[in-house]
PDB file of C-alpha atoms in Angstrom:
ATOM      1  CA  MET A 276     -36.243-169.767 -79.685  1.00 32.00           C
ATOM      2  CA  PHE A 277     -34.018-171.930 -81.883  1.00 30.00           C
ATOM      3  CA  SER A 278     -35.970-174.354 -84.014  1.00 30.00           C
ATOM      4  CA  TYR A 279     -34.496-176.702 -86.598  1.00 34.00           C
ATOM      5  CA  THR A 280     -36.110-179.877 -87.911  1.00 35.00           C
ATOM      6  CA  PRO A 281     -33.625-182.248 -89.600  1.00 38.00           C
ATOM      7  CA  SER A 282     -34.527-184.723 -92.302  1.00 35.00           C
ATOM      8  CA  LEU A 283     -36.497-187.792 -91.230  1.00 32.00           C
ATOM      9  CA  CYS A 284     -34.346-190.081 -89.138  1.00 37.00           C
ATOM     10  CA  LYS A 285     -34.068-193.792 -89.809  1.00 37.00           C
ATOM     11  CA  ARG A 286     -35.097-196.173 -87.042  1.00 38.00           C
ATOM     12  CA  HIS A 287     -31.841-198.104 -87.223  1.00 40.00           C
ATOM     13  CA  LEU A 288     -33.703-201.423 -87.230  1.00 41.00           C
ATOM     14  CA  PRO A 289     -31.536-204.373 -88.322  1.00 42.00           C
ATOM     15  CA  SER A 290     -32.516-206.203 -91.474  1.00 43.00           C
ATOM     16  CA  ALA A 291     -33.641-209.838 -91.509  1.00 47.00           C
ATOM     17  CA  HIS A 292     -30.241-210.742 -92.911  1.00 44.00           C
ATOM     18  CA  ALA A 293     -28.565-208.986 -89.976  1.00 42.00           C
ATOM     19  CA  PHE A 294     -30.758-210.931 -87.525  1.00 48.00           C
ATOM     20  CA  CYS A 295     -29.749-214.248 -89.094  1.00 50.00           C
ATOM     21  CA  SER A 296     -26.087-213.256 -89.137  1.00 43.00           C
ATOM     22  CA  VAL A 297     -26.087-212.320 -85.451  1.00 44.00           C
ATOM     23  CA  LEU A 298     -27.912-215.482 -84.468  1.00 48.00           C
ATOM     24  CA  LEU A 299     -25.338-217.526 -86.380  1.00 46.00           C
ATOM     25  CA  VAL A 300     -22.525-215.720 -84.593  1.00 41.00           C
ATOM     26  CA  VAL A 301     -24.202-216.321 -81.226  1.00 47.00           C
ATOM     27  CA  SER A 302     -24.446-220.048 -81.916  1.00 47.00           C
ATOM     28  CA  MET A 303     -20.829-220.235 -83.066  1.00 43.00           C
ATOM     29  CA  VAL A 304     -19.612-218.389 -79.975  1.00 43.00           C
ATOM     30  CA  PHE A 305     -21.335-220.854 -77.667  1.00 45.00           C
ATOM     31  CA  PHE A 306     -20.056-223.831 -79.656  1.00 46.00           C
ATOM     32  CA  VAL A 307     -16.446-222.640 -79.806  1.00 44.00           C
ATOM     33  CA  SER A 308     -16.436-221.764 -76.124  1.00 45.00           C
ATOM     34  CA  GLY A 309     -17.294-225.377 -75.284  1.00 49.00           C
ATOM     35  CA  CYS A 310     -20.951-224.905 -74.451  1.00 48.00           C
ATOM     36  CA  VAL A 311     -22.483-228.009 -75.998  1.00 44.00           C
ATOM     37  CA  GLY A 312     -25.658-230.072 -75.871  1.00 46.00           C
ATOM     38  CA  SER A 313     -28.838-228.744 -74.352  1.00 46.00           C
ATOM     39  CA  LEU A 314     -27.046-225.932 -72.506  1.00 46.00           C
ATOM     40  CA  ASN A 315     -25.630-224.573 -75.777  1.00 51.00           C
ATOM     41  CA  THR A 316     -29.028-224.710 -77.479  1.00 55.00           C
ATOM     42  CA  SER A 317     -30.826-223.177 -74.528  1.00 53.00           C
ATOM     43  CA  ARG A 318     -28.432-220.251 -74.249  1.00 49.00           C
ATOM     44  CA  ALA A 319     -28.405-219.616 -77.982  1.00 52.00           C
ATOM     45  CA  VAL A 320     -32.200-219.603 -78.156  1.00 51.00           C
ATOM     46  CA  SER A 321     -32.403-217.295 -75.119  1.00 53.00           C
ATOM     47  CA  ALA A 322     -29.907-214.857 -76.609  1.00 52.00           C
ATOM     48  CA  GLY A 323     -31.662-214.992 -79.971  1.00 56.00           C
ATOM     49  CA  THR A 324     -35.031-214.284 -78.382  1.00 56.00           C
ATOM     50  CA  ASN A 325     -33.588-211.335 -76.480  1.00 55.00           C
ATOM     51  CA  LEU A 326     -31.988-210.068 -79.661  1.00 55.00           C
ATOM     52  CA  PHE A 327     -35.283-209.906 -81.543  1.00 57.00           C
ATOM     53  CA  ARG A 328     -36.951-208.179 -78.602  1.00 60.00           C
ATOM     54  CA  ALA A 329     -34.133-205.658 -78.251  1.00 59.00           C
ATOM     55  CA  ALA A 330     -34.021-204.834 -81.953  1.00 62.00           C
ATOM     56  CA  SER A 331     -37.761-204.099 -82.017  1.00 72.00           C
ATOM     57  CA  ILE A 332     -37.748-201.885 -78.922  1.00 80.00           C
ATOM     58  CA  SER A 333     -39.840-198.713 -79.363  1.00 84.00           C
ATOM     59  CA  ASP A 334     -38.624-195.126 -79.236  1.00 85.00           C
ATOM     60  CA  ALA A 335     -40.667-194.576 -76.068  1.00 86.00           C
ATOM     61  CA  GLN A 336     -38.934-197.544 -74.414  1.00 85.00           C
ATOM     62  CA  LEU A 337     -35.522-196.210 -75.468  1.00 87.00           C
ATOM     63  CA  SER A 338     -36.372-192.844 -73.925  1.00 88.00           C
ATOM     64  CA  SER A 339     -37.358-194.558 -70.672  1.00 88.00           C
ATOM     65  CA  MET A 340     -34.159-196.595 -70.697  1.00 87.00           C
ATOM     66  CA  SER A 341     -32.154-193.455 -71.410  1.00 91.00           C
ATOM     67  CA  ALA A 342     -33.711-191.669 -68.431  1.00 92.00           C
ATOM     68  CA  GLN A 343     -32.756-194.572 -66.141  1.00 92.00           C
ATOM     69  CA  LEU A 344     -29.183-194.526 -67.436  1.00 90.00           C
ATOM     70  CA  ARG A 345     -28.970-190.781 -66.901  1.00 93.00           C
ATOM     71  CA  ASN A 346     -30.383-191.041 -63.383  1.00 93.00           C
ATOM     72  CA  ARG A 347     -27.652-193.563 -62.591  1.00 92.00           C
ATOM     73  CA  GLU A 348     -24.989-191.231 -63.987  1.00 92.00           C
ATOM     74  CA  ASP A 349     -26.300-188.264 -62.010  1.00 95.00           C
ATOM     75  CA  LYS A 350     -26.010-190.297 -58.814  1.00 93.00           C
ATOM     76  CA  THR A 351     -22.415-191.375 -59.519  1.00 92.00           C
ATOM     77  CA  ASN A 352     -21.147-187.934 -60.557  1.00 95.00           C
ATOM     78  CA  GLN A 353     -20.824-184.664 -58.654  1.00 98.00           C
ATOM     79  CA  VAL A 354     -23.599-182.471 -60.058  1.00 98.00           C
ATOM     80  CA  ALA A 355     -23.150-178.724 -59.761  1.00 98.00           C
ATOM     81  CA  PRO A 356     -25.890-177.149 -57.595  1.00 98.00           C
ATOM     82  CA  ALA A 357     -28.410-174.706 -59.068  1.00 97.00           C
ATOM     83  CA  ASN A 358     -26.581-171.696 -57.592  1.00 97.00           C
ATOM     84  CA  SER A 359     -23.204-172.780 -58.988  1.00 98.00           C
ATOM     85  CA  PRO A 360     -21.516-170.342 -61.415  1.00 98.00           C
ATOM     86  CA  TYR A 361     -21.238-173.301 -63.821  1.00 98.00           C
ATOM     87  CA  THR A 362     -24.985-174.021 -63.712  1.00 98.00           C
ATOM     88  CA  ARG A 363     -25.949-170.362 -64.035  1.00 98.00           C
ATOM     89  CA  ARG A 364     -23.623-169.917 -66.995  1.00 98.00           C
ATOM     90  CA  LEU A 365     -24.917-173.034 -68.734  1.00 98.00           C
ATOM     91  CA  ASN A 366     -28.584-172.081 -68.295  1.00 97.00           C
ATOM     92  CA  LYS A 367     -27.909-168.589 -69.600  1.00 96.00           C
ATOM     93  CA  LEU A 368     -26.028-169.810 -72.669  1.00 96.00           C
ATOM     94  CA  MET A 369     -28.667-172.363 -73.679  1.00 95.00           C
ATOM     95  CA  ALA A 370     -31.760-170.313 -72.887  1.00 93.00           C
ATOM     96  CA  ASN A 371     -32.681-170.310 -76.597  1.00 87.00           C
ATOM     97  CA  LEU A 372     -32.661-174.094 -76.899  1.00 92.00           C
ATOM     98  CA  LYS A 373     -35.245-175.679 -74.586  1.00 95.00           C
ATOM     99  CA  SER A 374     -36.428-178.565 -76.777  1.00 96.00           C
ATOM    100  CA  VAL A 375     -35.591-180.414 -79.971  1.00 96.00           C
ATOM    101  CA  ASN A 376     -38.089-182.321 -82.136  1.00 94.00           C
ATOM    102  CA  GLY A 377     -40.602-182.063 -79.288  1.00 95.00           C
ATOM    103  CA  ILE A 378     -38.141-183.519 -76.750  1.00 95.00           C
ATOM    104  CA  PRO A 379     -37.621-181.242 -73.694  1.00 96.00           C
ATOM    105  CA  LEU A 380     -33.954-180.580 -72.967  1.00 97.00           C
ATOM    106  CA  SER A 381     -32.548-180.555 -69.435  1.00 97.00           C
ATOM    107  CA  TYR A 382     -29.069-179.309 -68.582  1.00 98.00           C
ATOM    108  CA  LYS A 383     -26.688-180.177 -65.745  1.00 98.00           C
ATOM    109  CA  VAL A 384     -22.956-179.785 -65.077  1.00 98.00           C
ATOM    110  CA  TYR A 385     -20.681-182.514 -63.742  1.00 98.00           C
ATOM    111  CA  ILE A 386     -17.820-181.173 -61.639  1.00 98.00           C
ATOM    112  CA  THR A 387     -14.732-182.854 -63.067  1.00 97.00           C
ATOM    113  CA  LYS A 388     -11.516-181.872 -64.823  1.00 95.00           C
ATOM    114  CA  GLN A 389     -12.427-184.079 -67.781  1.00 92.00           C
ATOM    115  CA  VAL A 390     -13.169-182.310 -71.073  1.00 92.00           C
ATOM    116  CA  ASN A 391     -16.460-183.757 -72.285  1.00 91.00           C
ATOM    117  CA  ALA A 392     -20.180-183.289 -72.878  1.00 93.00           C
ATOM    118  CA  ASN A 393     -23.014-185.488 -74.083  1.00 93.00           C
ATOM    119  CA  ALA A 394     -26.741-185.542 -74.777  1.00 94.00           C
ATOM    120  CA  ALA A 395     -28.927-188.607 -74.281  1.00 93.00           C
ATOM    121  CA  PRO A 396     -32.036-189.723 -76.230  1.00 94.00           C
ATOM    122  CA  ASP A 397     -34.330-188.487 -73.446  1.00 94.00           C
ATOM    123  CA  GLY A 398     -33.043-184.924 -73.946  1.00 96.00           C
ATOM    124  CA  SER A 399     -30.784-184.785 -70.913  1.00 96.00           C
ATOM    125  CA  VAL A 400     -27.618-182.799 -71.625  1.00 97.00           C
ATOM    126  CA  ARG A 401     -24.581-183.090 -69.385  1.00 96.00           C
ATOM    127  CA  VAL A 402     -21.510-180.842 -69.537  1.00 97.00           C
ATOM    128  CA  PHE A 403     -18.248-181.432 -67.725  1.00 97.00           C
ATOM    129  CA  SER A 404     -16.826-178.420 -65.905  1.00 98.00           C
ATOM    130  CA  GLY A 405     -13.414-179.174 -67.428  1.00 96.00           C
ATOM    131  CA  LEU A 406     -14.878-178.392 -70.852  1.00 96.00           C
ATOM    132  CA  MET A 407     -16.496-175.186 -69.613  1.00 98.00           C
ATOM    133  CA  ASP A 408     -13.167-174.052 -68.168  1.00 97.00           C
ATOM    134  CA  ILE A 409     -11.424-174.034 -71.557  1.00 96.00           C
ATOM    135  CA  MET A 410     -14.257-172.763 -73.790  1.00 97.00           C
ATOM    136  CA  ASN A 411     -15.620-169.261 -74.169  1.00 98.00           C
ATOM    137  CA  ASP A 412     -19.389-168.859 -74.289  1.00 98.00           C
ATOM    138  CA  ASN A 413     -19.863-169.238 -78.033  1.00 97.00           C
ATOM    139  CA  GLU A 414     -17.456-172.172 -78.316  1.00 97.00           C
ATOM    140  CA  LEU A 415     -19.455-173.915 -75.610  1.00 98.00           C
ATOM    141  CA  ARG A 416     -22.667-173.165 -77.481  1.00 97.00           C
ATOM    142  CA  PHE A 417     -21.222-174.883 -80.538  1.00 97.00           C
ATOM    143  CA  VAL A 418     -20.220-177.999 -78.576  1.00 96.00           C
ATOM    144  CA  LEU A 419     -23.656-178.268 -76.980  1.00 97.00           C
ATOM    145  CA  GLY A 420     -25.357-177.648 -80.315  1.00 97.00           C
ATOM    146  CA  HIS A 421     -23.271-180.493 -81.697  1.00 96.00           C
ATOM    147  CA  GLU A 422     -24.333-182.869 -78.916  1.00 96.00           C
ATOM    148  CA  ILE A 423     -27.983-181.891 -79.188  1.00 97.00           C
ATOM    149  CA  GLY A 424     -27.682-182.505 -82.923  1.00 97.00           C
ATOM    150  CA  HIS A 425     -27.101-186.173 -82.100  1.00 96.00           C
ATOM    151  CA  VAL A 426     -30.520-186.183 -80.396  1.00 97.00           C
ATOM    152  CA  ALA A 427     -32.202-184.237 -83.200  1.00 97.00           C
ATOM    153  CA  TYR A 428     -30.971-186.619 -85.885  1.00 97.00           C
ATOM    154  CA  GLY A 429     -31.668-189.766 -83.848  1.00 95.00           C
ATOM    155  CA  HIS A 430     -27.977-190.667 -83.556  1.00 95.00           C
ATOM    156  CA  SER A 431     -28.053-191.058 -79.766  1.00 93.00           C
ATOM    157  CA  LYS A 432     -31.172-193.214 -79.989  1.00 92.00           C
ATOM    158  CA  GLY A 433     -29.504-195.476 -82.529  1.00 90.00           C
ATOM    159  CA  ARG A 434     -26.423-195.689 -80.318  1.00 90.00           C
ATOM    160  CA  LEU A 435     -28.498-196.766 -77.308  1.00 89.00           C
ATOM    161  CA  ARG A 436     -30.350-199.293 -79.423  1.00 87.00           C
ATOM    162  CA  THR A 437     -26.992-200.768 -80.491  1.00 84.00           C
ATOM    163  CA  ALA A 438     -25.886-200.914 -76.847  1.00 84.00           C
ATOM    164  CA  TYR A 439     -29.067-202.772 -75.895  1.00 82.00           C
ATOM    165  CA  VAL A 440     -28.819-205.224 -78.797  1.00 80.00           C
ATOM    166  CA  THR A 441     -25.182-205.928 -77.833  1.00 78.00           C
ATOM    167  CA  ALA A 442     -26.272-206.747 -74.294  1.00 75.00           C
ATOM    168  CA  ALA A 443     -29.068-208.945 -75.685  1.00 70.00           C
ATOM    169  CA  VAL A 444     -26.625-210.959 -77.806  1.00 66.00           C
ATOM    170  CA  ARG A 445     -24.601-211.621 -74.639  1.00 62.00           C
ATOM    171  CA  ASP A 446     -27.850-212.715 -72.951  1.00 53.00           C
ATOM    172  CA  SER A 447     -27.286-210.135 -70.193  1.00 51.00           C
ATOM    173  CA  VAL A 448     -30.694-208.471 -70.592  1.00 51.00           C
ATOM    174  CA  GLY A 449     -34.187-209.786 -71.055  1.00 51.00           C
ATOM    175  CA  ALA A 450     -37.387-208.313 -72.378  1.00 48.00           C
ATOM    176  CA  TYR A 451     -37.908-204.596 -71.788  1.00 50.00           C
ATOM    177  CA  GLY A 452     -41.540-203.536 -71.547  1.00 50.00           C
ATOM    178  CA  ALA A 453     -43.339-200.331 -70.723  1.00 47.00           C
ATOM    179  CA  GLY A 454     -42.441-199.191 -67.231  1.00 54.00           C
ATOM    180  CA  SER A 455     -39.650-201.741 -66.846  1.00 69.00           C
ATOM    181  CA  ILE A 456     -37.032-200.929 -64.233  1.00 72.00           C
ATOM    182  CA  LEU A 457     -33.529-202.098 -65.103  1.00 76.00           C
ATOM    183  CA  SER A 458     -31.185-203.452 -62.442  1.00 78.00           C
ATOM    184  CA  ASP A 459     -28.009-201.570 -61.614  1.00 81.00           C
ATOM    185  CA  SER A 460     -25.885-204.322 -63.160  1.00 80.00           C
ATOM    186  CA  VAL A 461     -27.838-204.164 -66.435  1.00 79.00           C
ATOM    187  CA  LEU A 462     -27.624-200.362 -66.453  1.00 84.00           C
ATOM    188  CA  GLY A 463     -23.880-200.656 -65.917  1.00 82.00           C
ATOM    189  CA  GLN A 464     -23.570-203.030 -68.877  1.00 80.00           C
ATOM    190  CA  LEU A 465     -25.671-200.740 -71.059  1.00 80.00           C
ATOM    191  CA  ALA A 466     -23.617-197.715 -70.028  1.00 81.00           C
ATOM    192  CA  THR A 467     -20.410-199.499 -71.038  1.00 81.00           C
ATOM    193  CA  ASN A 468     -21.910-200.616 -74.355  1.00 78.00           C
ATOM    194  CA  PHE A 469     -23.254-197.118 -75.023  1.00 79.00           C
ATOM    195  CA  VAL A 470     -19.803-195.565 -74.570  1.00 73.00           C
ATOM    196  CA  ASN A 471     -18.197-198.184 -76.813  1.00 73.00           C
ATOM    197  CA  ALA A 472     -20.850-197.780 -79.543  1.00 73.00           C
ATOM    198  CA  GLN A 473     -19.215-194.746 -81.124  1.00 80.00           C
ATOM    199  CA  TYR A 474     -20.964-192.438 -83.554  1.00 88.00           C
ATOM    200  CA  SER A 475     -20.120-192.852 -87.219  1.00 88.00           C
ATOM    201  CA  GLN A 476     -18.123-190.232 -89.085  1.00 89.00           C
ATOM    202  CA  SER A 477     -21.226-189.082 -90.953  1.00 92.00           C
ATOM    203  CA  ASN A 478     -23.063-188.744 -87.612  1.00 94.00           C
ATOM    204  CA  GLU A 479     -20.315-186.495 -86.285  1.00 92.00           C
ATOM    205  CA  LEU A 480     -20.223-184.322 -89.384  1.00 94.00           C
ATOM    206  CA  GLU A 481     -24.015-183.917 -89.307  1.00 96.00           C
ATOM    207  CA  ALA A 482     -23.880-182.932 -85.631  1.00 96.00           C
ATOM    208  CA  ASP A 483     -21.175-180.347 -86.439  1.00 95.00           C
ATOM    209  CA  GLN A 484     -23.490-178.750 -88.974  1.00 97.00           C
ATOM    210  CA  TYR A 485     -26.336-178.736 -86.441  1.00 97.00           C
ATOM    211  CA  GLY A 486     -24.126-176.954 -83.925  1.00 97.00           C
ATOM    212  CA  LEU A 487     -23.065-174.407 -86.536  1.00 97.00           C
ATOM    213  CA  LYS A 488     -26.674-173.782 -87.568  1.00 96.00           C
ATOM    214  CA  PHE A 489     -27.551-173.141 -83.939  1.00 96.00           C
ATOM    215  CA  LEU A 490     -24.914-170.401 -83.848  1.00 96.00           C
ATOM    216  CA  HIS A 491     -26.102-168.979 -87.170  1.00 95.00           C
ATOM    217  CA  ASP A 492     -29.830-168.953 -86.398  1.00 94.00           C
ATOM    218  CA  ASN A 493     -29.257-167.147 -83.108  1.00 93.00           C
ATOM    219  CA  GLY A 494     -26.793-164.597 -84.462  1.00 94.00           C
ATOM    220  CA  TYR A 495     -23.769-165.925 -82.582  1.00 95.00           C
ATOM    221  CA  PRO A 496     -20.290-165.646 -84.165  1.00 96.00           C
ATOM    222  CA  LEU A 497     -19.656-168.592 -86.452  1.00 96.00           C
ATOM    223  CA  ASN A 498     -15.901-168.532 -85.955  1.00 95.00           C
ATOM    224  CA  ALA A 499     -16.577-170.046 -82.512  1.00 97.00           C
ATOM    225  CA  ALA A 500     -16.949-173.429 -84.237  1.00 96.00           C
ATOM    226  CA  ILE A 501     -13.468-173.100 -85.720  1.00 95.00           C
ATOM    227  CA  THR A 502     -11.748-171.893 -82.562  1.00 95.00           C
ATOM    228  CA  CYS A 503     -13.497-174.640 -80.579  1.00 94.00           C
ATOM    229  CA  MET A 504     -12.208-177.317 -82.931  1.00 91.00           C
ATOM    230  CA  SER A 505      -8.727-175.829 -82.849  1.00 89.00           C
ATOM    231  CA  LYS A 506      -8.674-175.961 -79.051  1.00 88.00           C
ATOM    232  CA  LEU A 507      -9.700-179.612 -79.082  1.00 85.00           C
ATOM    233  CA  GLN A 508      -7.203-180.758 -81.715  1.00 78.00           C
ATOM    234  CA  GLY A 509      -4.818-183.327 -80.257  1.00 61.00           C
ATOM    235  CA  SER A 510      -6.414-183.064 -76.809  1.00 58.00           C
ATOM    236  CA  GLY A 511      -7.126-186.828 -76.739  1.00 54.00           C
ATOM    237  CA  GLY A 512     -10.335-186.077 -74.899  1.00 53.00           C
ATOM    238  CA  PHE A 513     -13.705-184.941 -76.181  1.00 55.00           C
ATOM    239  CA  PHE A 514     -13.087-185.481 -79.909  1.00 57.00           C
ATOM    240  CA  SER A 515     -10.582-188.350 -79.665  1.00 56.00           C
ATOM    241  CA  SER A 516     -12.992-190.842 -81.261  1.00 52.00           C
ATOM    242  CA  HIS A 517     -14.373-188.369 -83.798  1.00 55.00           C
ATOM    243  CA  PRO A 518     -13.342-187.752 -87.421  1.00 60.00           C
ATOM    244  CA  SER A 519     -10.176-185.774 -88.216  1.00 71.00           C
ATOM    245  CA  SER A 520     -10.374-182.240 -86.838  1.00 78.00           C
ATOM    246  CA  LYS A 521      -8.826-180.910 -90.072  1.00 84.00           C
ATOM    247  CA  GLU A 522     -11.602-182.497 -92.144  1.00 87.00           C
ATOM    248  CA  ARG A 523     -14.251-181.148 -89.809  1.00 90.00           C
ATOM    249  CA  ILE A 524     -12.803-177.645 -89.776  1.00 91.00           C
ATOM    250  CA  SER A 525     -12.666-177.668 -93.573  1.00 92.00           C
ATOM    251  CA  LYS A 526     -16.346-178.616 -93.854  1.00 93.00           C
ATOM    252  CA  LEU A 527     -17.329-176.050 -91.239  1.00 95.00           C
ATOM    253  CA  GLN A 528     -15.438-173.332 -93.096  1.00 95.00           C
ATOM    254  CA  LYS A 529     -17.270-174.171 -96.328  1.00 94.00           C
ATOM    255  CA  THR A 530     -20.615-173.907 -94.556  1.00 95.00           C
ATOM    256  CA  ILE A 531     -19.614-170.611 -92.936  1.00 95.00           C
ATOM    257  CA  THR A 532     -18.790-169.272 -96.386  1.00 94.00           C
ATOM    258  CA  SER A 533     -22.216-170.334 -97.614  1.00 92.00           C
ATOM    259  CA  TYR A 534     -23.743-168.410 -94.677  1.00 89.00           C
ATOM    260  CA  GLY A 535     -21.950-165.260 -95.794  1.00 83.00           C
ATOM    261  CA  GLY A 536     -18.484-165.794 -94.366  1.00 66.00           C
ATOM    262  CA  ARG A 537     -19.044-164.328 -90.891  1.00 51.00           C
ATOM    263  CA  LEU A 538     -15.690-165.668 -89.696  1.00 48.00           C
ATOM    264  CA  ASP A 539     -14.573-162.435 -88.060  1.00 45.00           C
ATOM    265  CA  LYS A 540     -17.685-161.626 -86.065  1.00 43.00           C
TER     266      LYS A 540
END
């Protein structure tokens, strides 16, 4: 069983200065857009209140929100059945990675020609069949290790928090308490914000190293990380918003050398 505990993750909570800055921006937006008088004040206060609530949302609440978002995605995508060759292949490949930092991982395949994969804060991992079609087994393991790395390091949680705060600033969500059920329109807004809240370059590089360590710790060929990246270069799909593939390949090669240079295995 693969087990890797990364360094302590930050909670991504905004500073007091950031709160004041956002509130100032909210007020200016309402003023410039022509919302004046009591309506302007009311909306600004409402958005500000929602902002503070959103920024202080707990990890447990984020996990609940993540599960609702994933449930919505599963309903709007074609999920491969349990007896599908895609599902059987995925379950076999990731049999050594069932949880991360105490979070159970669940895997499903979306039937689509798109080349993509993602992992949400609640531990749900989704792989697009288009990605599986172009990757061999170990390349796919690296991609999934990368995505799960975002969960392990708290990147996906921070991304969802940002999406929720963005919605709060726009006054499109209210307070979110334990057991809260979000409306479909709010979930749609959060899904859009989540996609737009891209991971930072350092997040992506950390996730690469997590994926590589997954290969290393389980005895899989490390060159799969390099061939995977080479296949995705210039594809405009999965890694289009990520750091330069050349930079990532270079850093991966350095780590492989530190592992003993198993590039040809």
